[in-house]
Coordinates of C-alpha atoms in Angstrom, one line a residue:
X1 CA -37.0 4.8 -3.7
X2 CA -35.1 7.9 -4.7
X3 CA -35.8 9.8 -7.9
X4 CA -32.9 9.3 -10.3
X5 CA -32.4 13.1 -10.8
X6 CA -32.5 13.7 -7.1
X7 CA -30.0 10.9 -6.5
X8 CA -27.6 12.3 -9.1
X9 CA -27.9 15.8 -7.5
X10 CA -27.4 14.4 -4.1
X11 CA -24.2 12.6 -5.1
X12 CA -22.9 15.7 -7.0
X13 CA -23.8 18.1 -4.1
X14 CA -22.1 15.9 -1.6
X15 CA -19.0 15.6 -3.7
X16 CA -18.8 19.3 -4.3
X17 CA -19.2 20.0 -0.6
X18 CA -16.3 17.7 0.3
X19 CA -14.0 18.7 -2.5
X20 CA -14.5 22.5 -2.2
X21 CA -14.2 22.6 1.6
X22 CA -11.7 19.8 2.4
X23 CA -9.6 19.4 -0.7
X24 CA -9.8 22.9 -2.3
X25 CA -10.8 21.6 -5.7
X26 CA -13.9 22.5 -7.8
X27 CA -16.1 19.7 -9.1
X28 CA -17.8 20.6 -12.4
X29 CA -20.0 18.7 -14.8
X30 CA -20.2 19.4 -18.5
X31 CA -23.0 18.2 -20.7
X32 CA -20.9 18.6 -23.8
X33 CA -17.8 16.6 -22.9
X34 CA -17.9 13.7 -20.4
X35 CA -14.6 13.1 -18.7
X36 CA -12.9 9.7 -19.1
X37 CA -10.4 8.2 -16.6
X38 CA -7.5 6.7 -18.5
X39 CA -4.5 4.6 -17.5
X40 CA -3.7 3.6 -13.9
X41 CA -6.5 4.6 -11.5
X42 CA -7.6 4.3 -7.9
X43 CA -11.1 3.4 -6.8
X44 CA -12.0 4.2 -3.2
X45 CA -15.2 2.5 -2.1
X46 CA -17.3 2.3 1.0
X47 CA -20.3 0.1 1.7
X48 CA -23.4 0.8 3.7
X49 CA -26.3 -1.1 5.2
X50 CA -29.6 -0.3 7.0
X51 CA -32.6 1.1 5.3
X52 CA -30.5 1.1 2.2
X53 CA -27.7 -1.3 1.3
X54 CA -25.0 -0.6 -1.3
X55 CA -21.8 1.0 -2.1
X56 CA -20.3 4.4 -3.0
X57 CA -17.1 4.6 -5.1
X58 CA -14.9 7.4 -6.1
X59 CA -12.6 6.7 -9.1
X60 CA -9.7 8.9 -10.2
X61 CA -6.5 8.6 -12.2
X62 CA -3.2 8.0 -10.3
X63 CA -2.1 11.6 -11.0
X64 CA -5.4 13.0 -9.9
X65 CA -5.2 10.9 -6.7
X66 CA -1.8 12.4 -6.0
X67 CA -3.1 15.9 -6.4
X68 CA -6.0 15.2 -4.1
X69 CA -3.6 13.7 -1.4
X70 CA -1.2 16.6 -1.6
X71 CA -4.1 19.1 -1.3
X72 CA -5.4 17.2 1.7
X73 CA -2.0 17.0 3.4
X74 CA -1.0 20.6 2.6
X75 CA 1.9 19.5 0.4
X76 CA 3.6 21.3 -2.4
X77 CA 3.1 19.9 -6.0
X78 CA 6.8 19.0 -6.3
X79 CA 6.9 17.0 -3.0
X80 CA 7.0 13.2 -3.2
X81 CA 4.2 11.0 -1.9
X82 CA 4.1 7.3 -1.0
X83 CA 1.4 5.2 -2.6
X84 CA -0.1 4.3 0.7
X85 CA -0.6 8.1 1.5
X86 CA -2.3 8.4 -1.9
X87 CA -4.6 5.4 -1.2
X88 CA -5.4 6.7 2.2
X89 CA -6.5 10.0 0.8
X90 CA -8.8 8.4 -1.8
X91 CA -10.3 6.2 0.9
X92 CA -10.9 9.2 3.0
X93 CA -12.5 11.1 0.1
X94 CA -15.0 8.1 -0.3
X95 CA -15.6 8.2 3.4
X96 CA -16.3 12.0 3.5
X97 CA -18.5 11.9 0.4
X98 CA -20.5 9.0 1.8
X99 CA -20.9 10.9 5.1
X100 CA -22.3 13.9 3.2
X101 CA -24.7 11.7 1.2
X102 CA -25.8 9.9 4.4
X103 CA -26.6 13.3 6.0
X104 CA -28.6 14.3 3.0
X105 CA -30.6 11.1 3.0
X106 CA -31.2 10.9 6.7
X107 CA -34.7 12.4 6.6
X108 CA -35.9 9.6 4.3
X109 CA -33.6 6.8 5.4
X110 CA -32.7 7.3 9.1
X111 CA -30.7 4.1 9.5
X112 CA -27.6 3.8 7.4
X113 CA -24.5 2.2 8.8
X114 CA -21.2 2.8 7.0
X115 CA -18.2 0.5 6.7
X116 CA -14.5 1.6 6.5
X117 CA -13.3 2.5 3.0
X118 CA -11.1 0.3 0.8
X119 CA -9.0 1.3 -2.1
X120 CA -7.9 -0.7 -5.2
X121 CA -5.7 0.3 -8.1
X122 CA -5.9 -0.9 -11.6
X123 CA -7.3 0.1 -15.0
X124 CA -10.9 0.6 -16.1
X125 CA -12.2 0.1 -12.6
X126 CA -16.0 -0.1 -12.0
X127 CA -18.3 -0.3 -9.1
X128 CA -21.1 -2.9 -9.3
X129 CA -23.8 -4.3 -7.1
X130 CA -25.9 -6.6 -9.3
X131 CA -28.8 -6.2 -11.7
X132 CA -31.4 -5.0 -9.2
X133 CA -29.4 -2.1 -7.9
X134 CA -30.3 1.5 -8.5
X135 CA -27.3 3.3 -9.8
X136 CA -26.2 6.9 -10.0
X137 CA -23.0 7.6 -11.9
X138 CA -21.7 11.2 -12.0
X139 CA -18.7 11.9 -14.2
X140 CA -17.1 15.3 -13.5
X141 CA -14.0 17.4 -13.8
X142 CA -11.8 18.4 -10.9
X143 CA -10.5 22.0 -11.4
X144 CA -11.4 21.7 -15.1
X145 CA -8.5 19.3 -15.8
X146 CA -8.8 15.9 -14.1
X147 CA -11.6 13.4 -14.5
X148 CA -13.5 11.9 -11.5
X149 CA -16.3 9.4 -11.4
X150 CA -18.7 9.1 -8.4
X151 CA -20.9 6.0 -8.4
X152 CA -23.6 5.4 -5.9
X153 CA -25.3 2.0 -6.0
X154 CA -28.1 0.9 -3.7
X155 CA -31.1 -1.2 -3.1
X156 CA -33.7 -0.9 -0.4
X157 CA -33.1 -3.4 2.4
X158 CA -35.7 -6.2 2.9
X159 CA -36.7 -6.7 6.4

């Protein structure tokens, strides 16, 4: 089983790698003020199985999701974006962050198969896996202005 602090660091390091290299946004945590996602939001999730089974989710507000999509697509802030493009971008972020986590865990957990991502929209969205799941939730700021929540839930597979 992963140490909780190590798990949080793994999730945060993976998110930083993806956001800084692929989306050109900084991911920062702040012990004094925990960011909260309000209003309409998008949750991109991706499941995995193998040595571990569980789910990774990335949750952001609608406006943050649009900024992410525009950065990924090389668009200007004033350009318009279809909701399916925004959803695709959030799903791809979940996919890339999960890929980065998988790489970091491969020495300890060599067999992890990843599904395709899915995205839902709504309010107060949460990622759950049941009572026995180990959970790491990292709330952070994107470019010091938008809230993002990364949740990684897993349990060791029974063989």
